[in-house]
């Protein structure tokens, strides 16, 4: 087989066979095929697209390019959730205990945050003593007994995706639906998921700026999942403003406790119930989304979801007392109210930049090596659609430094108050099953 024939075939709009797809994925992983030929092929795919069968074959070729996590010693259908990335996205912290309380096993591998988006592991490490270094025996035992465990990323998963993504990044071929969809799905499948629920974000702050693009990506991923035997569902949700009220590590742990107790912000609670319902259905613990939702509301109301969160923290070395006494979490030295410069209605909040303001307070990493301050961050007191009076607090900043001027200026520059009332944006645009 020759690489030039594969490039020519795709350039002219023909469908590649499974063998041809495996040939270029394996060849590129082993560095037997040069960057210039693969970048030419990526550009051909960008313009000619891929059929459902090609997308499924590309996904599985990337899965098989490296290690795969084998979770067959865990009983039940292992369900994973993926979010395409957001600001103040506390859903994973809530969803783990929530669906585990219903008996859906959650064996999660999570990452750290970079830039303005937070990582689940950083958030969990805001809990004193909590660690994510488990042996695979501990991990499997914990998921079997508690239904929930989280470990840090390990192993050489999807090396083909790492190389292809780095190449696409510098050859203007990131923004291709078949390439993004296979990239994301390959990572979930290699991490051992039997079933997958996707939260595809849309809005200025998201990767997919329009609902149409987000829907195209979500549909592509759902089809790939179902075509390779992983029951997959998706939600298209809004990321034009941060989710919930808290942005920052310890602050989001507190927000997760509130939500698991039934006292969380409305938007975060609703998104967790929607995503959780899909997880319960693909996990085989309910027939319909409505039935699943009722079960989830039950485990919030009777305290069992919160109890699982406490046990999960203790199993992984953390202080479970924080669930009853969240003020045991790291506390910032100072707090500041950010006052509204004028009266009116909140019409717009640029999620990315609000996330960057939290990062400037120390809640996020500017580079991979930066230390983060687990105590600091932002609590939003107003969201899009709310009325505000001049001088009222838009947000509370928690900081360990008295100088918050950079963060405050960035926040105010990206928080728009106007005379005319706007409706809050819909939380969810579409549910794809
Ligand atoms: N995120 C991914 O993981 N892969 C892509 O191709 C794009 C975004
Ligand atoms: Ca939040």
XYZ file of C-alpha atoms and ligand atoms in Angstrom:
442
model
C 0.000 0.000 0.000
C 1.288 3.473 -0.837
C 0.494 6.630 1.073
C 0.283 8.711 -2.099
C -2.562 6.532 -3.424
C -4.512 7.032 -0.182
C -4.085 10.807 -0.381
C -5.157 10.839 -4.038
C -8.196 8.692 -3.332
C -9.431 10.964 -0.551
C -8.554 14.101 -2.528
C -10.887 12.859 -5.278
C -13.706 12.188 -2.822
C -13.636 8.395 -2.544
C -14.188 6.322 0.581
C -11.097 4.834 2.250
C -11.170 1.194 3.283
C -10.519 -0.005 6.810
C -7.086 -1.291 5.699
C -6.156 2.083 4.200
C -7.194 3.905 7.375
C -5.227 1.493 9.557
C -2.235 1.832 7.247
C -1.913 5.589 7.691
C -2.787 5.620 11.436
C -0.317 2.858 12.273
C 2.339 4.202 9.899
C 2.107 7.682 11.337
C 2.209 6.453 14.950
C 5.392 4.491 14.166
C 6.830 7.531 12.359
C 7.085 5.601 9.103
C 4.949 8.140 7.249
C 6.135 11.768 7.190
C 4.179 14.770 8.490
C 3.785 16.273 5.022
C 1.875 13.305 3.650
C -0.403 13.111 6.687
C -1.047 16.852 6.630
C -2.004 16.595 2.978
C -4.408 13.755 3.829
C -5.882 15.734 6.749
C -6.573 18.630 4.384
C -8.220 16.231 1.907
C -10.430 14.906 4.724
C -11.197 18.477 5.761
C -12.631 19.178 2.291
C -14.039 15.760 1.339
C -15.378 14.615 4.721
C -15.666 10.975 5.771
C -18.520 8.480 5.691
C -19.887 6.984 8.909
C -17.923 3.820 8.246
C -14.661 5.712 7.708
C -15.231 7.694 10.914
C -15.809 4.521 12.930
C -12.725 2.885 11.417
C -10.565 5.946 12.096
C -11.749 6.038 15.705
C -10.942 2.374 16.332
C -7.570 2.611 14.560
C -6.650 5.452 16.951
C -7.958 3.480 19.967
C -5.735 0.562 18.963
C -2.654 2.745 18.371
C -1.725 2.576 22.078
C -2.678 1.194 25.481
C -6.306 0.554 26.345
C -7.680 0.523 29.864
C -9.339 -2.805 30.499
C -12.237 -2.484 32.921
C -13.665 -5.957 32.392
C -13.129 -6.766 36.100
C -15.678 -4.098 36.932
C -19.240 -5.367 36.972
C -21.870 -3.548 34.947
C -21.867 -1.101 32.077
C -19.093 1.464 32.612
C -20.422 4.854 31.590
C -18.189 7.827 30.918
C -19.156 11.451 30.397
C -17.290 13.925 28.255
C -17.681 17.663 28.118
C -16.177 19.629 25.243
C -14.943 22.119 27.805
C -16.369 24.945 29.789
C -15.885 27.498 32.501
C -16.956 26.664 36.036
C -18.203 23.296 34.780
C -18.820 21.509 38.055
C -20.869 18.705 36.460
C -18.349 15.858 36.799
C -18.069 16.365 40.575
C -21.839 16.121 40.859
C -22.519 13.419 38.268
C -20.074 10.848 39.638
C -21.775 10.432 43.040
C -25.213 11.070 41.550
C -25.210 8.172 39.093
C -23.082 5.935 41.346
C -25.890 6.221 43.915
C -28.160 4.587 41.313
C -25.660 1.756 40.771
C -24.063 2.930 37.511
C -20.311 2.264 37.822
C -18.186 5.368 37.201
C -14.528 4.525 36.567
C -13.158 7.883 35.632
C -9.830 9.073 34.384
C -9.584 12.843 34.678
C -7.170 15.604 33.831
C -5.933 18.867 35.258
C -7.029 22.268 34.080
C -5.094 24.478 31.719
C -5.832 28.125 30.960
C -9.332 29.274 31.760
C -10.961 25.836 32.075
C -10.696 23.897 35.302
C -9.797 20.228 35.659
C -11.668 17.755 37.844
C -8.469 16.523 39.488
C -7.489 20.001 40.640
C -10.951 20.479 42.089
C -10.782 17.186 43.993
C -7.326 18.041 45.315
C -8.878 21.062 47.022
C -10.095 18.445 49.514
C -7.422 17.931 52.149
C -5.699 14.547 51.739
C -7.481 13.564 48.525
C -5.269 11.759 46.032
C -5.789 10.240 42.587
C -2.874 7.803 42.606
C -4.580 4.424 42.914
C -3.184 1.081 41.802
C -5.366 -0.645 39.239
C -6.399 -3.197 41.896
C -7.512 -0.405 44.257
C -9.277 1.367 41.430
C -11.231 -1.721 40.376
C -12.106 -2.707 43.968
C -13.336 0.793 44.709
C -15.536 0.939 41.601
C -16.992 -2.499 42.341
C -17.797 -1.637 45.961
C -18.587 2.070 45.862
C -19.378 2.455 42.101
C -17.118 5.511 41.881
C -13.380 6.157 41.598
C -11.287 8.821 39.868
C -7.670 8.389 38.800
C -5.194 10.674 37.066
C -4.216 10.114 33.459
C -1.759 7.309 32.983
C -0.567 4.999 30.255
C 0.105 5.678 26.619
C -3.469 6.195 25.424
C -4.196 7.038 21.761
C -0.699 8.124 20.686
C -2.045 8.420 17.121
C -4.508 11.070 18.280
C -1.780 13.013 20.095
C 0.356 13.140 16.956
C -2.533 13.890 14.613
C -3.923 16.597 16.872
C -0.549 18.343 17.141
C -0.187 18.230 13.357
C -3.751 19.465 12.732
C -3.143 22.315 15.137
C -0.443 23.762 12.865
C -1.975 22.864 9.485
C -5.421 24.504 9.828
C -7.225 21.160 10.001
C -8.486 21.120 13.589
C -11.936 22.295 12.628
C -13.193 19.216 10.820
C -16.181 17.306 12.199
C -14.948 13.768 11.331
C -11.503 14.536 12.772
C -12.742 16.133 16.007
C -15.389 13.462 16.557
C -12.998 10.540 16.066
C -10.366 12.255 18.230
C -12.684 12.702 21.208
C -14.369 9.301 20.883
C -11.053 7.434 20.574
C -9.896 8.824 23.936
C -13.088 7.810 25.741
C -13.070 4.305 24.269
C -9.366 3.759 25.025
C -10.103 4.795 28.630
C -12.487 1.828 28.884
C -15.966 3.287 28.416
C -18.748 0.846 27.456
C -21.230 3.697 27.073
C -20.695 7.430 26.656
C -22.653 10.594 27.383
C -21.483 13.792 25.705
C -22.031 17.379 26.783
C -21.307 19.449 23.692
C -21.054 23.111 24.596
C -22.047 25.941 22.321
C -21.700 29.704 22.543
C -18.993 32.339 22.372
C -17.042 30.615 25.142
C -17.093 27.207 23.430
C -15.203 25.385 20.710
C -18.397 25.168 18.625
C -19.741 28.710 18.347
C -23.139 27.929 16.809
C -25.868 25.459 17.741
C -25.751 24.007 14.205
C -22.033 23.223 14.470
C -22.451 21.788 17.944
C -25.290 19.588 16.737
C -23.266 18.348 13.766
C -20.398 17.402 16.091
C -22.682 15.761 18.656
C -24.516 13.752 16.009
C -21.206 12.625 14.514
C -19.951 11.410 17.901
C -23.216 9.658 18.783
C -23.117 7.799 15.438
C -19.484 6.768 15.904
C -20.231 5.489 19.408
C -23.249 3.486 18.346
C -21.441 2.135 15.261
C -18.570 0.763 17.367
C -20.858 -0.796 19.980
C -20.784 1.932 22.635
C -24.249 3.191 23.478
C -23.872 6.972 23.168
C -26.127 9.987 23.823
C -25.483 13.735 23.821
C -26.746 17.078 25.003
C -26.078 20.438 23.376
C -25.753 22.922 26.224
C -25.077 26.613 26.550
C -21.620 27.961 27.335
C -22.261 31.622 26.588
C -21.929 32.207 30.328
C -20.286 30.096 33.062
C -22.293 27.173 34.433
C -23.557 27.490 37.988
C -22.175 30.311 40.133
C -18.784 29.080 41.325
C -15.527 29.235 39.346
C -12.513 28.023 41.286
C -11.483 24.730 42.824
C -12.625 24.699 46.483
C -15.556 26.937 45.537
C -16.735 24.350 43.003
C -16.407 21.506 45.512
C -18.719 23.493 47.793
C -21.062 24.064 44.835
C -21.085 20.323 44.110
C -21.985 19.586 47.762
C -24.821 22.120 47.549
C -26.090 20.550 44.329
C -25.929 16.997 45.693
C -27.867 18.277 48.715
C -30.607 19.691 46.474
C -29.579 23.332 47.042
C -27.424 23.964 43.994
C -27.786 26.651 41.333
C -30.719 25.933 39.045
C -28.749 25.666 35.782
C -26.107 23.331 37.178
C -28.738 21.158 38.865
C -30.797 20.886 35.695
C -27.814 20.023 33.469
C -26.688 17.363 35.965
C -30.157 15.829 35.990
C -30.277 15.779 32.166
C -26.785 14.323 31.712
C -27.290 12.003 34.675
C -30.534 10.688 33.168
C -28.713 9.823 29.950
C -25.969 8.094 31.951
C -28.537 6.043 33.845
C -30.297 4.996 30.615
C -27.116 4.035 28.705
C -25.932 2.374 31.918
C -29.009 0.146 31.770
C -30.553 1.237 35.095
C -33.688 2.824 33.598
C -35.669 2.450 30.370
C -36.534 6.075 29.722
C -35.012 9.476 30.491
C -38.087 10.402 32.545
C -37.823 7.296 34.673
C -34.079 7.943 35.167
C -34.698 11.525 36.206
C -37.164 10.482 38.903
C -34.655 8.005 40.301
C -31.941 10.707 40.374
C -34.219 13.210 42.083
C -34.843 10.485 44.659
C -31.159 9.925 45.481
C -30.671 13.669 45.944
C -33.733 13.973 48.171
C -32.876 10.994 50.398
C -29.234 12.030 50.843
C -27.730 8.914 49.291
C -25.911 10.774 46.484
C -24.265 13.072 49.034
C -23.344 10.063 51.181
C -21.587 8.451 48.182
C -19.623 11.683 47.685
C -18.474 11.546 51.312
C -17.451 7.890 51.064
C -15.697 8.510 47.754
C -13.620 11.280 49.374
C -12.716 9.000 52.285
C -11.831 6.017 50.054
C -9.351 8.286 48.251
C -7.715 9.610 51.429
C -9.614 12.873 51.773
C -11.352 14.459 54.725
C -15.019 13.443 54.395
C -15.998 15.988 57.050
C -15.989 18.687 54.375
C -19.333 17.378 53.146
C -21.040 18.428 56.382
C -18.683 21.371 57.004
C -17.615 22.903 53.689
C -15.768 25.671 55.569
C -13.058 23.063 56.227
C -12.119 23.493 52.543
C -9.238 25.920 51.831
C -10.421 29.478 52.454
C -9.068 32.600 50.776
C -7.734 35.425 52.966
C -9.719 38.191 51.300
C -13.065 38.635 49.639
C -14.194 41.555 47.486
C -17.596 42.492 46.137
C -17.482 43.584 42.496
C -20.066 46.348 42.289
C -22.252 47.080 39.291
C -21.034 50.297 37.629
C -24.627 51.066 36.536
C -28.221 49.876 36.818
C -29.900 47.778 34.117
C -30.012 44.150 33.022
C -27.182 41.693 32.593
C -27.191 40.991 28.861
C -23.921 39.249 28.223
C -21.019 37.584 29.948
C -18.064 36.256 27.968
C -17.490 32.866 29.636
C -13.871 32.479 28.483
C -12.820 35.850 29.825
C -14.662 35.377 33.122
C -12.716 32.117 33.419
C -9.500 33.983 32.705
C -10.347 36.484 35.449
C -10.595 33.554 37.897
C -7.258 32.303 36.570
C -5.695 35.719 37.261
C -6.833 35.397 40.882
C -4.789 32.175 40.928
C -7.511 29.551 40.320
C -6.071 28.331 37.014
C -2.756 27.647 35.348
C -1.194 30.014 32.845
C 1.280 27.255 31.893
C 1.465 23.538 32.663
C 4.017 24.247 35.399
C 2.065 26.958 37.252
C 0.978 26.303 40.828
C -2.688 26.896 41.425
C -4.321 28.376 44.489
C -7.142 26.017 45.410
C -8.944 28.522 47.655
C -9.463 31.424 45.266
C -12.011 32.150 42.565
C -15.261 33.850 41.701
C -18.856 33.455 42.847
C -21.275 35.025 40.379
C -24.125 36.835 42.083
C -25.791 37.868 38.819
C -26.304 36.010 35.578
C -27.624 36.860 32.123
C -31.225 38.099 32.322
C -30.970 39.389 35.912
C -31.812 42.985 36.856
C -29.135 44.906 38.762
C -28.953 48.206 40.637
C -25.854 50.365 40.497
C -23.544 49.380 43.370
C -25.094 45.920 43.801
C -22.650 43.011 43.852
C -22.210 41.297 40.475
C -19.740 38.801 41.871
C -17.647 38.013 44.926
C -13.929 37.541 44.324
C -11.988 35.322 46.729
C -8.259 36.050 46.684
C -5.074 35.598 48.653
C -3.693 38.904 47.482
C -5.016 42.394 48.128
C -4.413 43.509 44.554
C -7.139 42.103 42.333
C -7.152 44.917 39.781
C -6.209 42.820 36.698
C -8.892 40.251 37.387
C -11.465 42.887 38.230
C -10.784 44.937 35.080
C -11.017 41.878 32.869
C -14.229 40.787 34.567
C -15.930 44.165 34.206
C -14.800 44.496 30.572
C -16.591 41.228 29.798
C -19.744 41.718 31.811
C -22.324 43.757 29.893
C -25.185 45.651 31.555
C -27.752 47.316 29.269
C -31.086 49.125 29.558
C -33.147 46.498 27.761
C -33.986 43.234 29.424
C -32.895 40.054 27.649
C -34.075 36.541 28.422
C -31.598 34.141 29.999
C -30.181 31.913 27.226
C -31.645 28.395 27.100
C -29.552 25.968 29.152
C -30.003 23.102 26.722
C -30.597 23.401 22.987
C -31.021 19.790 22.116
C -31.026 16.286 23.519
C -29.665 13.663 21.128
C -30.456 10.041 21.886
N -10.658 18.159 21.209
C -10.132 16.963 20.940
O -9.925 16.158 21.829
N -9.842 16.655 19.672
C -10.059 17.506 18.654
O -9.790 17.153 17.523
C -10.604 18.769 18.944
C -10.889 19.067 20.246
Ca -19.699 26.210 38.502
